[in-house]
Short mmCIF file of the C-alpha atoms (twelve columns), coordinates in Angstrom:
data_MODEL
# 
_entry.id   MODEL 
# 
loop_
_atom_site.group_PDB 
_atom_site.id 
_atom_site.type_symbol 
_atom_site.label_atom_id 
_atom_site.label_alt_id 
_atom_site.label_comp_id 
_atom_site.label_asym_id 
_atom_site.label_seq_id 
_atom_site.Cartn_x 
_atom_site.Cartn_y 
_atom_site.Cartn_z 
_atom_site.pdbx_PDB_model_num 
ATOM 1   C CA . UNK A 1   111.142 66.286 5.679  1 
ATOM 2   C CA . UNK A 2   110.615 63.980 8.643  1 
ATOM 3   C CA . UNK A 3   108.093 65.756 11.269 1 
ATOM 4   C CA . UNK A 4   108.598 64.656 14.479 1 
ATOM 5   C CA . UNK A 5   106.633 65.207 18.081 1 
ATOM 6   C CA . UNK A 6   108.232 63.894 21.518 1 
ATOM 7   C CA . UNK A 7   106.408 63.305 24.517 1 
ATOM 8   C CA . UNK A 8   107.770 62.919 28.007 1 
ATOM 9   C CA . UNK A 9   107.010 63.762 31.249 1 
ATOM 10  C CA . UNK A 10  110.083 65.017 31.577 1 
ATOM 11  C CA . UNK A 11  110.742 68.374 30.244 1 
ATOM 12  C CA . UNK A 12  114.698 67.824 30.375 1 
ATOM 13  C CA . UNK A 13  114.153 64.796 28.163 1 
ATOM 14  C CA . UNK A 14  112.577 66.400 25.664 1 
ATOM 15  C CA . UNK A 15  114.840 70.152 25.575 1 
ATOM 16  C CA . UNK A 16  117.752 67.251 25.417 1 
ATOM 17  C CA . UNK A 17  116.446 65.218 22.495 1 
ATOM 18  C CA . UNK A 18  115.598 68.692 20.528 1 
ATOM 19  C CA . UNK A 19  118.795 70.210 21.482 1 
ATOM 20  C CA . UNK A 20  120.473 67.271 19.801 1 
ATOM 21  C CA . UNK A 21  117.990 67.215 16.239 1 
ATOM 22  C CA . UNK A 22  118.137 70.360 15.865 1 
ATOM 23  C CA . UNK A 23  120.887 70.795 13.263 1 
ATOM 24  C CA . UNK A 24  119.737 67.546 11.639 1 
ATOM 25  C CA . UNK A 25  118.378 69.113 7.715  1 
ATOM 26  C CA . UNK A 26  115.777 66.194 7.023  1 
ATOM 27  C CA . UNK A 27  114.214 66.163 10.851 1 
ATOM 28  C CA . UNK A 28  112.088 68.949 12.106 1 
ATOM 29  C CA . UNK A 29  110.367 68.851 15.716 1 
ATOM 30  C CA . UNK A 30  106.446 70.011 15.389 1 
ATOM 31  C CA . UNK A 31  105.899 69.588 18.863 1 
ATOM 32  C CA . UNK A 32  106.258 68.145 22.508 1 
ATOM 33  C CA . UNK A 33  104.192 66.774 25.046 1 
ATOM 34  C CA . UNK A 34  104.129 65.773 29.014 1 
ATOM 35  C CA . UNK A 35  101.461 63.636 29.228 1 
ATOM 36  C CA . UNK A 36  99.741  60.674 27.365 1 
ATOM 37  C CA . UNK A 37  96.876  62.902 26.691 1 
ATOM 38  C CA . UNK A 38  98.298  65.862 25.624 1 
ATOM 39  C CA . UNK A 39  100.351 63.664 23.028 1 
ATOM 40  C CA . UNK A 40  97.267  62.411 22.025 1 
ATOM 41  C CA . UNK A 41  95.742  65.817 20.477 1 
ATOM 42  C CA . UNK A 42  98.588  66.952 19.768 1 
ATOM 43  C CA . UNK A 43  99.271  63.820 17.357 1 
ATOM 44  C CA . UNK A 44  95.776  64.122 15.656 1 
ATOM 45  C CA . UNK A 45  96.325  68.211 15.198 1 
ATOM 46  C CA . UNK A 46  99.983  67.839 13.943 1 
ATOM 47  C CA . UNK A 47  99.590  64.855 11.821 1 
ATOM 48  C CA . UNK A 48  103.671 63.675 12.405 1 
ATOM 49  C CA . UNK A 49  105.644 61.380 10.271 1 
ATOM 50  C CA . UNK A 50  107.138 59.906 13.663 1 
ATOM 51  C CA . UNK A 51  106.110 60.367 17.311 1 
ATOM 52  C CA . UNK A 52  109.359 59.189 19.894 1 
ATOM 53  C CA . UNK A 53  107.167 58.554 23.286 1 
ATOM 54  C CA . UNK A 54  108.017 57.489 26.619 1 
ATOM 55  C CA . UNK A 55  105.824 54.421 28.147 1 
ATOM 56  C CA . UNK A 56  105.228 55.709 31.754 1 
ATOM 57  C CA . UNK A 57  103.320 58.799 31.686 1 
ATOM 58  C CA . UNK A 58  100.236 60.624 33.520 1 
ATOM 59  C CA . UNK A 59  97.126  60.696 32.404 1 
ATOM 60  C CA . UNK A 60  97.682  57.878 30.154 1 
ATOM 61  C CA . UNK A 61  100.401 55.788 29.196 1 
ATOM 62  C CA . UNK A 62  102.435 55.556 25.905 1 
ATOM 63  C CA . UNK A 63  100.765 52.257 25.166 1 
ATOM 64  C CA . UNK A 64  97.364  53.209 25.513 1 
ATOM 65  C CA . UNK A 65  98.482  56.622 23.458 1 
ATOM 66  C CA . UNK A 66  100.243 54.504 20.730 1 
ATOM 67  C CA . UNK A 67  96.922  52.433 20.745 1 
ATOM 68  C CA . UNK A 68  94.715  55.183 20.052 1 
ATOM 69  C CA . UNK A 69  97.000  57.114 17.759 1 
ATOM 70  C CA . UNK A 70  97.657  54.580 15.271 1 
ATOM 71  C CA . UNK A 71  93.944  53.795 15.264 1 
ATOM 72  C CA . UNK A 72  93.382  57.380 14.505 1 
ATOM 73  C CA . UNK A 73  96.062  57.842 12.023 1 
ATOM 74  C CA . UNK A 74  97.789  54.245 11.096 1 
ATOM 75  C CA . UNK A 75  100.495 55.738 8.907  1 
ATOM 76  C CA . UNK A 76  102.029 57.674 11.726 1 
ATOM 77  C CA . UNK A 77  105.690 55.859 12.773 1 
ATOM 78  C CA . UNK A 78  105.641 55.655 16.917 1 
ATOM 79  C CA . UNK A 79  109.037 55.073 18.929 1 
ATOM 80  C CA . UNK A 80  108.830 54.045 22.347 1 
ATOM 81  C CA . UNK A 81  111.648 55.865 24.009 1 
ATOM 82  C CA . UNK A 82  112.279 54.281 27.457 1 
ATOM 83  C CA . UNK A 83  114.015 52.862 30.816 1 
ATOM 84  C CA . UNK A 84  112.835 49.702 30.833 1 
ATOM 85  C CA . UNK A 85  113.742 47.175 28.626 1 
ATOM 86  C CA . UNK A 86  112.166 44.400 29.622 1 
ATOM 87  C CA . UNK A 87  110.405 41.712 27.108 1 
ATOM 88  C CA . UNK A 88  106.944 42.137 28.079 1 
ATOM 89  C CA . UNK A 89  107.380 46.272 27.488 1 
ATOM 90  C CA . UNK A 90  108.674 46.127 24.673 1 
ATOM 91  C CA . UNK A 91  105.955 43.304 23.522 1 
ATOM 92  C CA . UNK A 92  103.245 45.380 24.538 1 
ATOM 93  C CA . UNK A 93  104.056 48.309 22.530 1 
ATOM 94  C CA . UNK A 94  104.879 46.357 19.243 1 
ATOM 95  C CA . UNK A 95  100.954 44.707 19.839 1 
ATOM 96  C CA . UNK A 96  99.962  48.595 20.165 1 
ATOM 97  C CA . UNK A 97  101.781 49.211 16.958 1 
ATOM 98  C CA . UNK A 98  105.075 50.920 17.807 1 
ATOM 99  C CA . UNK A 99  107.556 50.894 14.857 1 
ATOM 100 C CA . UNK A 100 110.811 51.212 16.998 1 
ATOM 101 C CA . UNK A 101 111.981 50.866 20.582 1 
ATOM 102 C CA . UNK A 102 114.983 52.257 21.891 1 
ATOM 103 C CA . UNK A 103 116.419 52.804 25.276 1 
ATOM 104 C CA . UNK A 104 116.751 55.904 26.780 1 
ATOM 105 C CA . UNK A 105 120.770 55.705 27.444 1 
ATOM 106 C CA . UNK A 106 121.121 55.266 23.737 1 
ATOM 107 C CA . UNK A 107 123.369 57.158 21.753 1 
ATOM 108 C CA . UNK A 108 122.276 59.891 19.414 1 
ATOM 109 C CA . UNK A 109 123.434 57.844 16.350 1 
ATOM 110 C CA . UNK A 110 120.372 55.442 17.365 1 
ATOM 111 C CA . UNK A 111 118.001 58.071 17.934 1 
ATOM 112 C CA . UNK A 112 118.964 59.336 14.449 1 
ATOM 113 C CA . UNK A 113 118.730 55.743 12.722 1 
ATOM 114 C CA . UNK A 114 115.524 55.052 14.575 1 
ATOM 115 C CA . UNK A 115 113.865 58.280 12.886 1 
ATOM 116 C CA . UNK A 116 115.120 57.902 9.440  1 
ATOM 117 C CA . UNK A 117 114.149 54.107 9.988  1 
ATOM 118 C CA . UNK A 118 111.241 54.153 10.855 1 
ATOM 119 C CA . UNK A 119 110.185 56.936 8.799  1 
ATOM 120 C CA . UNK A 120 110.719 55.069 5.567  1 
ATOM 121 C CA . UNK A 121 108.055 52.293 7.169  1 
ATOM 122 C CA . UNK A 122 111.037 50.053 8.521  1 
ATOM 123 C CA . UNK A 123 110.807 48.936 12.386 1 
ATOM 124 C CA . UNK A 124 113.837 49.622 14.088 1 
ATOM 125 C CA . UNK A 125 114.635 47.837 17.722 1 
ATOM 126 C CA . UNK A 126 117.777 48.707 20.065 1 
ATOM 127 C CA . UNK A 127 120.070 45.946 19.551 1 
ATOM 128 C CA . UNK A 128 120.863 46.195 23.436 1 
ATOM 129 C CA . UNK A 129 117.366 44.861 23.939 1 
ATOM 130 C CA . UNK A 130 117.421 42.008 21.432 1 
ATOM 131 C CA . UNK A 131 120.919 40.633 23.311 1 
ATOM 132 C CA . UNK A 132 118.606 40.866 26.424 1 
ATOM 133 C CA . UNK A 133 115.698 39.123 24.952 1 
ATOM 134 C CA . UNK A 134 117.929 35.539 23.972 1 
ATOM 135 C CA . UNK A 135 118.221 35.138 27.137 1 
ATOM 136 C CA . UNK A 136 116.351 32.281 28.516 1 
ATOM 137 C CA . UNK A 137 113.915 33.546 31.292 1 
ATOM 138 C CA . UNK A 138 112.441 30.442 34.060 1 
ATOM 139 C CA . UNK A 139 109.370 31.345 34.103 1 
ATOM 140 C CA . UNK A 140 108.028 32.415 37.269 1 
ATOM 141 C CA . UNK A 141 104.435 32.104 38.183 1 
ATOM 142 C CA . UNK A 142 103.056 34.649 40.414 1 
ATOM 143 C CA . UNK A 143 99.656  34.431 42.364 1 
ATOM 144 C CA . UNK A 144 97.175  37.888 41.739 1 
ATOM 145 C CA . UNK A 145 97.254  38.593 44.907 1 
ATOM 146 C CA . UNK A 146 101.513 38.563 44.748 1 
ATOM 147 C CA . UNK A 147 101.467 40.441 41.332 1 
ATOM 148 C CA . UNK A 148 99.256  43.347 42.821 1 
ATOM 149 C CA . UNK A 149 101.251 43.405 45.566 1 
ATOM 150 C CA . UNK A 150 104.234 43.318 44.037 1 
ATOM 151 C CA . UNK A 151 103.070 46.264 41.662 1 
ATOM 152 C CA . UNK A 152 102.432 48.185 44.754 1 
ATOM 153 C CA . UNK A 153 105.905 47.656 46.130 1 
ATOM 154 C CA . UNK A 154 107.233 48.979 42.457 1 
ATOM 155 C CA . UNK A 155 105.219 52.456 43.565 1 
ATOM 156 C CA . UNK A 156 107.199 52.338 46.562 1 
ATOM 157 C CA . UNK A 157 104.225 52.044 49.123 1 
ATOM 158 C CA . UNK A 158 105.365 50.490 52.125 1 
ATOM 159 C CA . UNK A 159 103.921 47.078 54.005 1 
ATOM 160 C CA . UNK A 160 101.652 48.756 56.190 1 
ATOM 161 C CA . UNK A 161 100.199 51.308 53.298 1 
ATOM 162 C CA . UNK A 162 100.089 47.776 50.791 1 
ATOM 163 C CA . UNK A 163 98.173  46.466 53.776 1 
ATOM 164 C CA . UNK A 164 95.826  49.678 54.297 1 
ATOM 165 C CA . UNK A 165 95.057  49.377 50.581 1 
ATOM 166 C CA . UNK A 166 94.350  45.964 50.057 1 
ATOM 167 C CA . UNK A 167 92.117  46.003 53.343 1 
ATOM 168 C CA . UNK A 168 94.520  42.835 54.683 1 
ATOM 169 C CA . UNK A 169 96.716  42.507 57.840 1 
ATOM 170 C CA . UNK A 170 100.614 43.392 57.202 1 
ATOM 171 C CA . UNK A 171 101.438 40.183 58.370 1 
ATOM 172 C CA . UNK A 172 99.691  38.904 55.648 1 
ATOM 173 C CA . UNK A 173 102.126 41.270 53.002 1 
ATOM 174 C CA . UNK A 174 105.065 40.100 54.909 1 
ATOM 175 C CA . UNK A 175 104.425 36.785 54.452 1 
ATOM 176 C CA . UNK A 176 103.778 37.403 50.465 1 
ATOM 177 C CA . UNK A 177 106.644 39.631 50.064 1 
ATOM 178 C CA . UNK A 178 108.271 36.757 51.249 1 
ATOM 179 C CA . UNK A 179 106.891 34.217 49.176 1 
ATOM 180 C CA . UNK A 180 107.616 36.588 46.292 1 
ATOM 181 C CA . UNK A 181 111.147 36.540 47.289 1 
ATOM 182 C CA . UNK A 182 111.686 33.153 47.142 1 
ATOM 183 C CA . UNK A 183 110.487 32.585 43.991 1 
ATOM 184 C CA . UNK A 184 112.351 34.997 42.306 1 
ATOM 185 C CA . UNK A 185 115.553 33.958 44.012 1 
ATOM 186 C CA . UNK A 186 115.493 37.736 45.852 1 
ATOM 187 C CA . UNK A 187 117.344 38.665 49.142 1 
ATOM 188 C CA . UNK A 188 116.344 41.981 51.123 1 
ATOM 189 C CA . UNK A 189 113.919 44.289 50.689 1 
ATOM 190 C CA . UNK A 190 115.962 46.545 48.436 1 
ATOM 191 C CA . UNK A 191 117.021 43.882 45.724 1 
ATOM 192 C CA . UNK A 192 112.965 43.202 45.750 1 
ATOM 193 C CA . UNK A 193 112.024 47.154 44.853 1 
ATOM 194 C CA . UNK A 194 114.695 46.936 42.720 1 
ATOM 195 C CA . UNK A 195 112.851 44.121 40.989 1 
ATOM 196 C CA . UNK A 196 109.264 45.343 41.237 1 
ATOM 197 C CA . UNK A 197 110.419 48.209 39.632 1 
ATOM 198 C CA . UNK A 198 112.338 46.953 36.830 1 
ATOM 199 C CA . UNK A 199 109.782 44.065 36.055 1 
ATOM 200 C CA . UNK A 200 107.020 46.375 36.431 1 
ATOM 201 C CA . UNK A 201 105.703 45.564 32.500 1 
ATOM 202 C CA . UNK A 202 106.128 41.883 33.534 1 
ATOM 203 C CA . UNK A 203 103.454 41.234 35.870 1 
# 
């Protein structure tokens, strides 16, 4: 029997993911949790064959979770279950010792293989992302000054609050969100949130 705990921050997530294992005779859900630290105690009470975690949650994140929980208990499988599938996500949670990554529009049928998968100490990957990660990238150097920036425009602040928290004029953000646009071939402020946020494990 495969024991299994989810964590989201999303409840809906979670009821949906249970809803669908829960006629499945080899997989049995021990648990859920909302938040990176919640999963965290719950992991080292539980003692799962596989834990299926989002990346972006409070209190801490499922990298720094799958970090400490495979330090704790290395033979535990982890599944990063998530939006983004960018290279540098997806990177970061292999380094933290995730077994599997799968995207969060993915069918059942992957869910299912990514369990069984990774359960028999196999690493299992969406095959949307791999397609995504031949693609050749130009590298694009960013300043620190236009990464932090550019991570506050992924947490939707506006200029003048990015200028209130970095103690600098919002001229001076204008003229780096502009200097961010142009070297990542962006027009408008809406195709550059739109970047920030789907590049936000890039910078």
């Amino acid at each position: 029997m495969i024991t299994l705990i989810l964590a989201d921050d999303h409840q809906a997530i979670i009821d949906g993911l249970k809803l669908l294992l829960k006629n499945e005779n080899d997989i049995l859900v021990v648990g859920e949790a909302n938040d990176g630290e919640a999963l965290i105690e719950l992991v080292t009470t539980k003692n799962p064959s596989v834990v299926i975690t989002d990346i972006r949650m409070p209190k801490c994140d499922g990298i720094v979770a799958t970090k400490i929980i495979k330090k704790v208990l290395p033979l535990t499988k982890i599944i990063a279950f998530s939006m983004f599938d960018q290279a540098e996500a997806i990177n970061q949670m292999k380094q933290a010792g995730a077994s599997g990554y799968i995207l969060k529009n993915a069918s059942l049928q992957k869910v299912l293989q990514a369990i069984r998968i990774v359960a028999k100490g196999e690493t299992y990957f969406d095959d949307s992302i791999v397609i995504k990660d031949n693609f050749i990238k130009e590298k694009i150097v960013l300043s620190s000054r236009e990464k932090e920036i550019l991570r506050l425009v992924a947490e939707g602040k506006s200029s003048q609050e990015i200028a209130d928290l970095l103690h600098i004029g919002k001229n001076t953000v204008a003229t780096h969100r502009k200097n961010i646009c142009k070297k990542c071939n962006i027009t408008g402020k809406t195709d550059l949130l739109r970047y920030a946020v789907e590049r936000k494990y890039d910078f």
